[in-house]
XYZ file of C-alpha atoms in Angstrom:
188
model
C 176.478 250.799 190.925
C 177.024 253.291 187.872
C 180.485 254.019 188.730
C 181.709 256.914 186.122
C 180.162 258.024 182.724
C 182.697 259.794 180.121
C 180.598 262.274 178.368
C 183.797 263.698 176.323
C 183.741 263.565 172.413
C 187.117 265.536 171.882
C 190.161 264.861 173.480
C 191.505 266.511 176.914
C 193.459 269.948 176.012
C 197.524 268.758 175.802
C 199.519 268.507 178.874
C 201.805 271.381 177.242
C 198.986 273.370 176.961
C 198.197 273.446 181.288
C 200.618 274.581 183.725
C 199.280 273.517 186.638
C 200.834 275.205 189.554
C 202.720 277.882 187.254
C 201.324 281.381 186.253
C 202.197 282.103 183.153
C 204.581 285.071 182.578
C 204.060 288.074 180.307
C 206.312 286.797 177.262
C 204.360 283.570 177.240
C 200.928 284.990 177.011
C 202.010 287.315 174.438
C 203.840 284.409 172.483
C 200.625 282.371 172.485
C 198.452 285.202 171.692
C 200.533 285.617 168.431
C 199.070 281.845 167.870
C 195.374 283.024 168.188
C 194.105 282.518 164.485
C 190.627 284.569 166.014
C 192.624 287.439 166.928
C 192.174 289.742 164.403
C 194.406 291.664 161.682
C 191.126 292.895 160.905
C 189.982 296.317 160.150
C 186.833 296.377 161.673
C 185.949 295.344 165.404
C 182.856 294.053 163.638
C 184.946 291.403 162.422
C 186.205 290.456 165.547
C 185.186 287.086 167.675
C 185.913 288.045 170.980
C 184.623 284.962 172.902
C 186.381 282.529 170.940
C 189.728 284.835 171.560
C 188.623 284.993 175.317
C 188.007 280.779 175.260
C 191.643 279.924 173.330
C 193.229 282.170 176.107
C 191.527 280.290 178.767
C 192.172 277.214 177.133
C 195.779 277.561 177.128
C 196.191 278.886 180.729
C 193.288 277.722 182.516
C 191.992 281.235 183.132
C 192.620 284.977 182.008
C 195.314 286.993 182.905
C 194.618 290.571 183.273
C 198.177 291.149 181.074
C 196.173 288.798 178.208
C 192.986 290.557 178.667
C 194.596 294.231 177.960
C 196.748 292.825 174.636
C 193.826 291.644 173.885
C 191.895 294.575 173.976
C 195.233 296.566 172.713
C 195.219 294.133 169.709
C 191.422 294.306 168.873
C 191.306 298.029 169.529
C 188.214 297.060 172.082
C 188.178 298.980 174.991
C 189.363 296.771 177.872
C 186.414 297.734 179.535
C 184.205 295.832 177.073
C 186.170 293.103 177.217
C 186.134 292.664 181.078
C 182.385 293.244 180.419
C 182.231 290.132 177.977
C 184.037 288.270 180.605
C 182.140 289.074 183.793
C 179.089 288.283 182.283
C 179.875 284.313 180.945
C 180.210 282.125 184.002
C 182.404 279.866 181.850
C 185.248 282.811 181.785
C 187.751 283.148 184.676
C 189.779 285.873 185.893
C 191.647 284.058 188.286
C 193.845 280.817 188.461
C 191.319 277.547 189.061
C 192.827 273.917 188.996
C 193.626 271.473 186.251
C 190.096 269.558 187.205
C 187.086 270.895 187.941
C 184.980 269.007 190.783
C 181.184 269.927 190.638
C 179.063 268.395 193.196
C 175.186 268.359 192.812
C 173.152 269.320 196.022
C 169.932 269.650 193.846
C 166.608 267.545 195.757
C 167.364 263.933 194.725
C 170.848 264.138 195.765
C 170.095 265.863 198.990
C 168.334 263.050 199.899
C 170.572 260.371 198.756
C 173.095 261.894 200.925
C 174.744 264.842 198.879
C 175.819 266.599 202.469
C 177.937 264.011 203.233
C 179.878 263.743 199.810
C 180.543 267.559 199.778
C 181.964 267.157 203.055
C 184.045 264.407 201.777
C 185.257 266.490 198.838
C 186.105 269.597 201.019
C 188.032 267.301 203.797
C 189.647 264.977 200.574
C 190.837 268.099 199.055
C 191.403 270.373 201.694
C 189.524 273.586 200.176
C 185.895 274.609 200.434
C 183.491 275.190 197.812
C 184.640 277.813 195.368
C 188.545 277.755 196.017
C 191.461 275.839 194.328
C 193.881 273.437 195.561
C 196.751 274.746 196.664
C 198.388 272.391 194.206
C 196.252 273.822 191.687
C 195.073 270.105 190.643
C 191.422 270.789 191.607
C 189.016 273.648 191.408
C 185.789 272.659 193.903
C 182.165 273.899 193.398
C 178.636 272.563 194.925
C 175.934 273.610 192.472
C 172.309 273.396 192.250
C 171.456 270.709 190.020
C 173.942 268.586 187.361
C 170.533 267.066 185.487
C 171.592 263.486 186.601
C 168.747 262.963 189.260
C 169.114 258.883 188.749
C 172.761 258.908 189.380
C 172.438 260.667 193.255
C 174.504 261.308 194.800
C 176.255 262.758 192.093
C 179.766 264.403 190.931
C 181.004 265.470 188.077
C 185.298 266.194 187.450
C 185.535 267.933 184.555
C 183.031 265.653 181.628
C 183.263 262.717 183.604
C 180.324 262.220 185.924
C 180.343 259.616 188.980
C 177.202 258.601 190.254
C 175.830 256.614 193.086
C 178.754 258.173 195.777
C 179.346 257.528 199.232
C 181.883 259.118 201.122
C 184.121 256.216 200.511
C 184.054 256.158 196.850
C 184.403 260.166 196.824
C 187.934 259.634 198.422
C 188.911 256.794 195.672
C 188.049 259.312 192.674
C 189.680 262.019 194.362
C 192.950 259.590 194.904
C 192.410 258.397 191.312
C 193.005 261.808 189.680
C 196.168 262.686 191.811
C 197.579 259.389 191.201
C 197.619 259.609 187.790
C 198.663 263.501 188.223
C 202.027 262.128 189.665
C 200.983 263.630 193.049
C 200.410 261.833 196.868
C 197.473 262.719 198.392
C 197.256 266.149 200.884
C-alpha cells in the first residue's frame, strides 16, 4: 500500500510566519508589507511584480486581507480595482481566511471507482466541514476536485504537497489525526 509521497523540494513556510486561528491586525500587515523586497519604490508601475507581492502576502497570512490588498494598491499606485482583478482571476489567490493545511480529495474516474465517495465523506465527517469551508480551528481548508493526476494511487488525497494514496475510510481518519497531533490539537 503506497502510504504517503512527499513531493516538497523547499521547506514548509516558518511556524512564525502562520497564525493559524488569528487574523492578523492592521499594524502587522503593514509591518510585514514594509518587508516585501517586490513592493516597489519604483517609479513606474511597469516595474512593478504584482503577483509575487500578492503571493509573499499570502504567504505570510495564509490569504489576503482586504486592508493588505488596498496598501498594496496605495503603495504601487495600482488602482485597487486592478489588483482585486489580478486576484480574482488566479485560483491560487485567496481573499478569505483558509486553514494551515490544505486537504484536496480527487473524485476524478479512477478514484470514483476505487471508492472516492466514501473517503470524501470520511474527510467531511473527520473534519467536521464540507467541501470548500475551513475548520473552525483553522487547521484545515477542505476541497474535492476533479482530478489530482495520480490515477494509480486511487483513492487519492493530497494535504498540502504530500499525497496519500490507496485510502479507505480508515486510513483517511489516521492522516487526518496525524496532522492535528502533531498541530498540538485533539481531534473535533
Amino acid at each position: 500500500m503506497i502510504d504517503r509521497i512527499d513531493t516538497t523540494d523547499k521547506k514548509p513556510p516558518a511556524e512564525a510566519g502562520t497564525n493559524a486561528g488569528v487574523l492578523p491586525g492592521k499594524q502587522e500587515i503593514l509591518q510585514f508589507l514594509d518587508t516585501v523586497s517586490e513592493l516597489p519604490r519604483a517609479a513606474s508601475r511597469a516595474d512593478i511584480n504584482l503577483i509575487a507581492i500578492l503571493q509573499a502576502v499570502q504567504e505570510r497570512f495564509g490569504y489576503l486581507p482586504a486592508e493588505a490588498l488596498e496598501e498594496i494598491a496605495r503603495r504601487t499606485r495600482t488602482p485597487l480595482s486592478r489588483v482585486y482583478g489580478v486576484v480574482s482571476f488566479y485560483a491560487q489567490l485567496y481573499t478569505k481566511p483558509r486553514g494551515k493545511h490544505t486537504v484536496r480529495c480527487c473524485r476524478g474516474t479512477a478514484c470514483h471507482v476505487k471508492g472516492a465517495s466514501k473517503v470524501i465523506d470520511m474527510i467531511r465527517r473527520t473534519l467536521g466541514v464540507e467541501d470548500g469551508q475551513t475548520t473552525p480551528d483553522m487547521l484545515f481548508y477542505f476541497e474535492s476536485i476533479a482530478c489530482l493526476g495520480t490515477c494509480f494511487l486511487a483513492p487519492v488525497m493530497m494535504i498540502d504537497d504530500e499525497y496519500y494514496g490507496e485510502l479507505t475510510p480508515q486510513r483517511v481518519e489516521q492522516v487526518l489525526a496525524g496532522y492535528r497531533t502533531r498541530a498540538g490539537r485533539k481531534n473535533q
